[in-house]
Amino acid sequence: MILPVYRAADDRYDSGMQYARCGRSGVLLPRVSLGLWHNFGDVNTLAGSRDMLHFAFDHGVTCFDLANNYGPSYGSAEETFGRVMEGSFRPYRDEMFIATKAGYDMWPGPYGNWGSRKYLFASLHQSLRRMNLDYVDVFYSHRYDPETPLEETLQALVDIVRQGKALYVGISRWPREAAEFAYGYLAARDVPCLLYQGRYNMMDREVEQSGVLDQAYDNGVGFVAFSPLEQGILTDRYLNGIPADSRVAKGGHLKAASITPEIIGKVRALNEIALRRGQTLAEMSLAWLLKDGKVTSVIIGSSSVSQLADSLRCLDNTTFTPEELAAIDSVLK
């Protein structure tokens, strides 16, 4: 069977997606971005990955978040995206905001990890080849490197922009002090930091407690939240045990030991609040992150089109009453 030629939905910008300005920049990001950390690697079917990418774009998702080591195996999520780019997305490239990152283990030897100039440039060159792109819209330092001088890592980001290999740069999971230095260094060289990407959800509020979230806002830097559903815990997936097809059962990053009776009790209480709001727990968890202007976009993962569709419905109601917020905090305190 020959697949029909892909044509993006004519109403993709009228289907309910909302867009938010990225800090003090000209960039608007969809409130929900699609992350390709899992379910887009070479262990997954190309057809399934392609269907999710098409569905996302047809519903206004313009930001696709990747990294060099996403898969599994390493690099394979970028290869999958590259195949879809060549097969169907090429006419729409200028409508997309594509991100990739480097900072974690990628290849053997002393030059395949952390934050050296050599690693960042080599990794980005490889990523562009895998994704069949001339440039990415934003390139992130994926993690803080305590050994490499910050100036080396940050100057590499500056030069990557000046060479046209990325339009913007960002940092991910950097501690507050290093982030403050990064914001100043980059701004002084006319390559301001566009985005800070951090782990953030109702159960994990470290970026609130450390001040990283407010710091990004105060510096005119957009904030993108990853792991907004705590790897599936903040959904109804584990309310009645561990499903055989879940990440836990398959031995993923989320371990069975994390699904404690105490956690399940909290999730059930949160689920009751969500039901009273007319939402699934996943929808409410995503909406909670988007309740104010400090989070520009949330990065969702997906294993199916139906799961993706459920997540996108979070935008139907991102307003919380003081009583609802207090009830959520009471459950999680």
Short mmCIF file of C-alpha atoms in Angstrom, two decimals, residues 11-290:
data_model
loop_
_atom_site.label_atom_id
_atom_site.label_comp_id
_atom_site.label_asym_id
_atom_site.label_seq_id
_atom_site.Cartn_x
_atom_site.Cartn_y
_atom_site.Cartn_z
CA ASP A 11 -7.60 24.39 10.52
CA ARG A 12 -4.43 23.52 12.47
CA TYR A 13 -4.26 27.02 13.96
CA ASP A 14 -7.96 27.14 14.73
CA SER A 15 -8.30 23.84 16.58
CA GLY A 16 -7.83 25.11 20.13
CA MET A 17 -4.07 25.44 20.50
CA GLN A 18 -2.90 28.51 22.40
CA TYR A 19 0.48 30.22 22.04
CA ALA A 20 2.56 32.13 24.57
CA ARG A 21 5.43 34.55 24.14
CA CYS A 22 8.81 33.22 25.09
CA GLY A 23 10.14 35.65 27.66
CA ARG A 24 11.24 38.91 26.05
CA SER A 25 11.51 37.60 22.50
CA GLY A 26 9.57 37.45 19.28
CA VAL A 27 8.96 33.72 19.61
CA LEU A 28 5.53 32.28 20.37
CA LEU A 29 5.47 28.68 21.57
CA PRO A 30 2.45 26.40 21.71
CA ARG A 31 1.35 25.94 25.31
CA VAL A 32 1.80 22.21 24.68
CA SER A 33 4.92 20.91 22.91
CA LEU A 34 5.62 17.33 21.85
CA GLY A 35 8.68 15.65 23.34
CA LEU A 36 10.35 12.72 21.59
CA TRP A 37 12.20 11.28 24.60
CA HIS A 38 10.38 7.94 24.41
CA ASN A 39 8.21 6.18 21.82
CA PHE A 40 9.97 7.67 18.79
CA GLY A 41 13.14 5.57 18.74
CA ASP A 42 14.17 2.63 16.59
CA VAL A 43 12.41 0.22 18.96
CA ASN A 44 9.10 1.86 17.96
CA THR A 45 7.30 1.64 14.65
CA LEU A 46 7.85 4.47 12.22
CA ALA A 47 4.13 4.42 11.40
CA GLY A 48 3.15 5.03 15.02
CA SER A 49 5.67 7.82 15.46
CA ARG A 50 4.61 9.44 12.19
CA ASP A 51 0.93 9.29 13.16
CA MET A 52 1.62 11.07 16.45
CA LEU A 53 3.76 13.74 14.80
CA HIS A 54 1.13 14.37 12.14
CA PHE A 55 -1.68 14.52 14.69
CA ALA A 56 0.28 16.97 16.85
CA PHE A 57 1.02 19.32 13.97
CA ASP A 58 -2.56 19.06 12.67
CA HIS A 59 -3.68 20.34 16.09
CA GLY A 60 -1.37 23.33 16.31
CA VAL A 61 1.64 21.78 18.03
CA THR A 62 4.53 23.53 16.32
CA CYS A 63 7.31 22.80 18.85
CA PHE A 64 9.05 19.42 18.74
CA ASP A 65 11.56 18.76 21.50
CA LEU A 66 14.44 16.36 20.88
CA ALA A 67 17.95 15.62 22.15
CA ASN A 68 20.92 13.78 20.74
CA ASN A 69 20.44 10.74 23.01
CA TYR A 70 16.66 10.37 22.73
CA GLY A 71 15.42 7.02 21.52
CA PRO A 72 16.16 4.37 22.45
CA SER A 73 18.73 3.83 20.97
CA TYR A 74 20.79 7.03 21.09
CA GLY A 75 20.12 9.25 18.11
CA SER A 76 17.19 7.21 16.83
CA ALA A 77 14.47 9.71 17.81
CA GLU A 78 16.25 12.34 15.72
CA GLU A 79 16.52 9.82 12.88
CA THR A 80 12.79 9.12 13.10
CA PHE A 81 12.06 12.84 13.04
CA GLY A 82 14.41 13.22 10.07
CA ARG A 83 12.53 10.55 8.13
CA VAL A 84 9.22 12.29 8.81
CA MET A 85 10.79 15.63 7.89
CA GLU A 86 11.84 14.26 4.52
CA GLY A 87 8.67 12.27 3.95
CA SER A 88 6.00 14.78 4.92
CA PHE A 89 7.07 17.76 7.06
CA ARG A 90 9.50 19.45 4.65
CA PRO A 91 6.91 21.86 3.15
CA TYR A 92 6.03 23.00 6.70
CA ARG A 93 9.53 23.45 8.11
CA ASP A 94 9.15 27.20 8.55
CA GLU A 95 6.01 26.69 10.64
CA MET A 96 7.90 24.52 13.13
CA PHE A 97 10.06 25.28 16.13
CA ILE A 98 12.50 22.37 16.48
CA ALA A 99 14.72 21.91 19.51
CA THR A 100 17.60 19.60 20.25
CA LYS A 101 20.16 19.32 23.03
CA ALA A 102 23.56 17.96 23.98
CA GLY A 103 25.06 17.32 27.39
CA TYR A 104 24.54 13.69 28.32
CA ASP A 105 26.47 10.59 27.32
CA MET A 106 26.31 10.07 23.56
CA TRP A 107 29.41 8.23 22.29
CA PRO A 108 32.48 6.60 23.88
CA GLY A 109 35.63 8.44 24.79
CA PRO A 110 36.39 11.80 26.37
CA TYR A 111 34.59 13.95 23.79
CA GLY A 112 31.08 12.45 23.85
CA ASN A 113 29.64 13.92 27.04
CA TRP A 114 29.17 17.05 29.19
CA GLY A 115 29.74 20.61 27.97
CA SER A 116 32.97 21.11 26.06
CA ARG A 117 32.99 23.16 22.89
CA LYS A 118 34.16 20.11 20.94
CA TYR A 119 31.29 17.95 22.17
CA LEU A 120 28.58 20.57 21.65
CA PHE A 121 29.63 21.33 18.08
CA ALA A 122 30.17 17.69 17.12
CA SER A 123 26.85 16.66 18.62
CA LEU A 124 24.90 19.41 16.87
CA HIS A 125 26.47 18.53 13.52
CA GLN A 126 25.38 14.92 14.01
CA SER A 127 21.87 15.98 15.09
CA LEU A 128 21.39 18.14 12.01
CA ARG A 129 22.37 15.23 9.76
CA ARG A 130 20.02 12.84 11.54
CA MET A 131 17.08 15.25 11.36
CA ASN A 132 17.77 16.34 7.76
CA LEU A 133 17.92 19.98 8.83
CA ASP A 134 20.16 22.93 8.03
CA TYR A 135 19.56 24.47 11.46
CA VAL A 136 17.53 24.00 14.63
CA ASP A 137 15.39 26.71 16.12
CA VAL A 138 16.84 26.30 19.60
CA PHE A 139 19.87 24.37 20.83
CA TYR A 140 20.17 23.60 24.53
CA SER A 141 23.01 22.81 26.84
CA HIS A 142 21.25 19.75 28.26
CA ARG A 143 22.91 19.91 31.67
CA TYR A 144 25.33 21.94 33.72
CA ASP A 145 28.93 20.77 33.51
CA PRO A 146 30.76 21.43 36.80
CA GLU A 147 34.20 20.75 35.28
CA THR A 148 34.21 22.68 32.01
CA PRO A 149 34.52 26.46 32.42
CA LEU A 150 31.12 28.05 31.96
CA GLU A 151 32.62 30.53 29.51
CA GLU A 152 33.62 27.68 27.17
CA THR A 153 30.17 26.12 27.13
CA LEU A 154 28.39 29.45 26.73
CA GLN A 155 30.74 30.78 24.06
CA ALA A 156 30.10 27.61 22.08
CA LEU A 157 26.38 28.41 22.23
CA VAL A 158 27.07 31.98 21.07
CA ASP A 159 29.16 30.78 18.15
CA ILE A 160 26.59 28.15 17.17
CA VAL A 161 24.04 30.94 16.73
CA ARG A 162 26.49 33.18 14.88
CA GLN A 163 27.28 30.34 12.47
CA GLY A 164 23.58 29.89 11.72
CA LYS A 165 23.32 26.37 13.10
CA ALA A 166 20.71 27.46 15.65
CA LEU A 167 18.51 30.52 15.82
CA TYR A 168 18.35 30.59 19.62
CA VAL A 169 19.95 28.86 22.58
CA GLY A 170 18.75 27.60 25.92
CA ILE A 171 19.86 25.79 29.03
CA SER A 172 18.33 22.82 30.80
CA ARG A 173 18.58 21.82 34.47
CA TRP A 174 21.30 24.33 35.31
CA PRO A 175 21.51 25.37 38.98
CA ARG A 176 20.40 28.86 39.83
CA GLU A 177 23.85 30.42 40.26
CA ALA A 178 25.13 29.02 36.96
CA ALA A 179 21.92 30.06 35.20
CA GLU A 180 22.34 33.63 36.44
CA PHE A 181 25.87 33.70 35.02
CA ALA A 182 24.60 32.23 31.74
CA TYR A 183 21.87 34.84 31.35
CA GLY A 184 24.37 37.65 31.82
CA TYR A 185 27.07 36.15 29.60
CA LEU A 186 24.74 35.42 26.71
CA ALA A 187 22.93 38.76 26.88
CA ALA A 188 26.24 40.64 26.87
CA ARG A 189 27.08 38.95 23.56
CA ASP A 190 23.71 39.71 21.95
CA VAL A 191 22.65 36.06 22.01
CA PRO A 192 20.19 36.14 24.91
CA CYS A 193 19.06 32.89 26.45
CA LEU A 194 15.63 32.10 25.01
CA LEU A 195 14.56 29.18 27.18
CA TYR A 196 15.19 27.40 30.43
CA GLN A 197 13.95 23.82 30.42
CA GLY A 198 13.34 22.24 33.81
CA ARG A 199 11.54 19.36 35.45
CA TYR A 200 8.29 20.64 36.94
CA ASN A 201 4.99 19.14 37.94
CA MET A 202 2.55 19.15 40.85
CA MET A 203 4.65 16.61 42.74
CA ASP A 204 8.09 18.01 41.88
CA ARG A 205 8.30 21.76 42.54
CA GLU A 206 12.05 22.10 42.99
CA VAL A 207 12.25 24.88 40.39
CA GLU A 208 9.78 26.87 42.51
CA GLN A 209 11.63 26.23 45.75
CA SER A 210 15.07 27.01 44.32
CA GLY A 211 13.89 30.21 42.66
CA VAL A 212 14.85 28.98 39.17
CA LEU A 213 11.32 29.52 37.84
CA ASP A 214 11.08 33.13 39.04
CA GLN A 215 14.66 33.77 37.98
CA ALA A 216 13.89 32.82 34.37
CA TYR A 217 10.77 34.99 34.39
CA ASP A 218 12.64 37.97 35.83
CA ASN A 219 15.38 37.63 33.19
CA GLY A 220 12.92 37.52 30.30
CA VAL A 221 13.64 33.84 29.65
CA GLY A 222 10.84 31.46 28.72
CA PHE A 223 10.36 28.39 30.90
CA VAL A 224 9.53 24.99 29.40
CA ALA A 225 8.44 22.23 31.78
CA PHE A 226 9.36 18.62 31.12
CA SER A 227 8.03 15.54 32.92
CA PRO A 228 4.76 17.39 33.61
CA LEU A 229 2.97 14.13 34.43
CA GLU A 230 5.76 12.72 36.63
CA GLN A 231 6.40 9.99 34.05
CA GLY A 232 2.77 8.92 34.09
CA ILE A 233 2.14 8.95 37.83
CA LEU A 234 -0.06 12.06 37.46
CA THR A 235 -2.52 10.19 35.26
CA ASP A 236 -5.13 7.54 35.93
CA ARG A 237 -2.73 4.87 34.62
CA TYR A 238 -1.65 3.49 37.99
CA LEU A 239 -4.84 3.92 40.01
CA ASN A 240 -5.55 0.18 39.95
CA GLY A 241 -2.11 -1.37 39.78
CA ILE A 242 0.70 -1.47 37.23
CA PRO A 243 -0.53 -2.17 33.68
CA ALA A 244 1.47 -4.72 31.69
CA ASP A 245 2.17 -2.21 28.91
CA SER A 246 3.31 0.61 31.22
CA ARG A 247 6.81 2.08 31.52
CA VAL A 248 7.13 0.53 34.96
CA ALA A 249 6.30 -2.95 33.73
CA LYS A 250 8.70 -2.57 30.80
CA GLY A 251 11.59 -1.56 33.06
CA GLY A 252 11.77 2.09 32.07
CA HIS A 253 13.09 5.02 34.10
CA LEU A 254 10.06 4.90 36.38
CA LYS A 255 10.44 2.03 38.85
CA ALA A 256 7.78 -0.01 40.61
CA ALA A 257 9.22 1.10 43.95
CA SER A 258 8.04 4.64 43.10
CA ILE A 259 4.41 3.51 42.97
CA THR A 260 3.88 3.33 46.73
CA PRO A 261 0.51 3.08 48.51
CA GLU A 262 1.07 6.65 49.74
CA ILE A 263 1.61 7.90 46.18
CA ILE A 264 -1.46 6.03 44.93
CA GLY A 265 -3.51 7.57 47.72
CA LYS A 266 -2.45 11.04 46.66
CA VAL A 267 -3.10 10.30 43.01
CA ARG A 268 -6.61 9.07 43.80
CA ALA A 269 -7.33 12.23 45.77
CA LEU A 270 -6.04 14.37 42.90
CA ASN A 271 -8.13 12.35 40.49
CA GLU A 272 -11.25 13.23 42.49
CA ILE A 273 -10.41 16.94 42.18
CA ALA A 274 -9.89 16.52 38.44
CA LEU A 275 -13.22 14.75 38.01
CA ARG A 276 -14.99 17.59 39.80
CA ARG A 277 -13.38 19.96 37.29
CA GLY A 278 -14.60 17.81 34.40
CA GLN A 279 -11.06 16.78 33.49
CA THR A 280 -8.93 13.67 33.52
CA LEU A 281 -6.05 13.73 35.98
CA ALA A 282 -3.60 14.16 33.09
CA GLU A 283 -5.54 17.13 31.76
CA MET A 284 -5.66 18.78 35.17
CA SER A 285 -1.97 18.14 35.83
CA LEU A 286 -1.00 19.86 32.60
CA ALA A 287 -3.49 22.67 33.12
CA TRP A 288 -2.04 23.30 36.60
CA LEU A 289 1.32 24.12 35.03
CA LEU A 290 -0.31 26.54 32.59
#
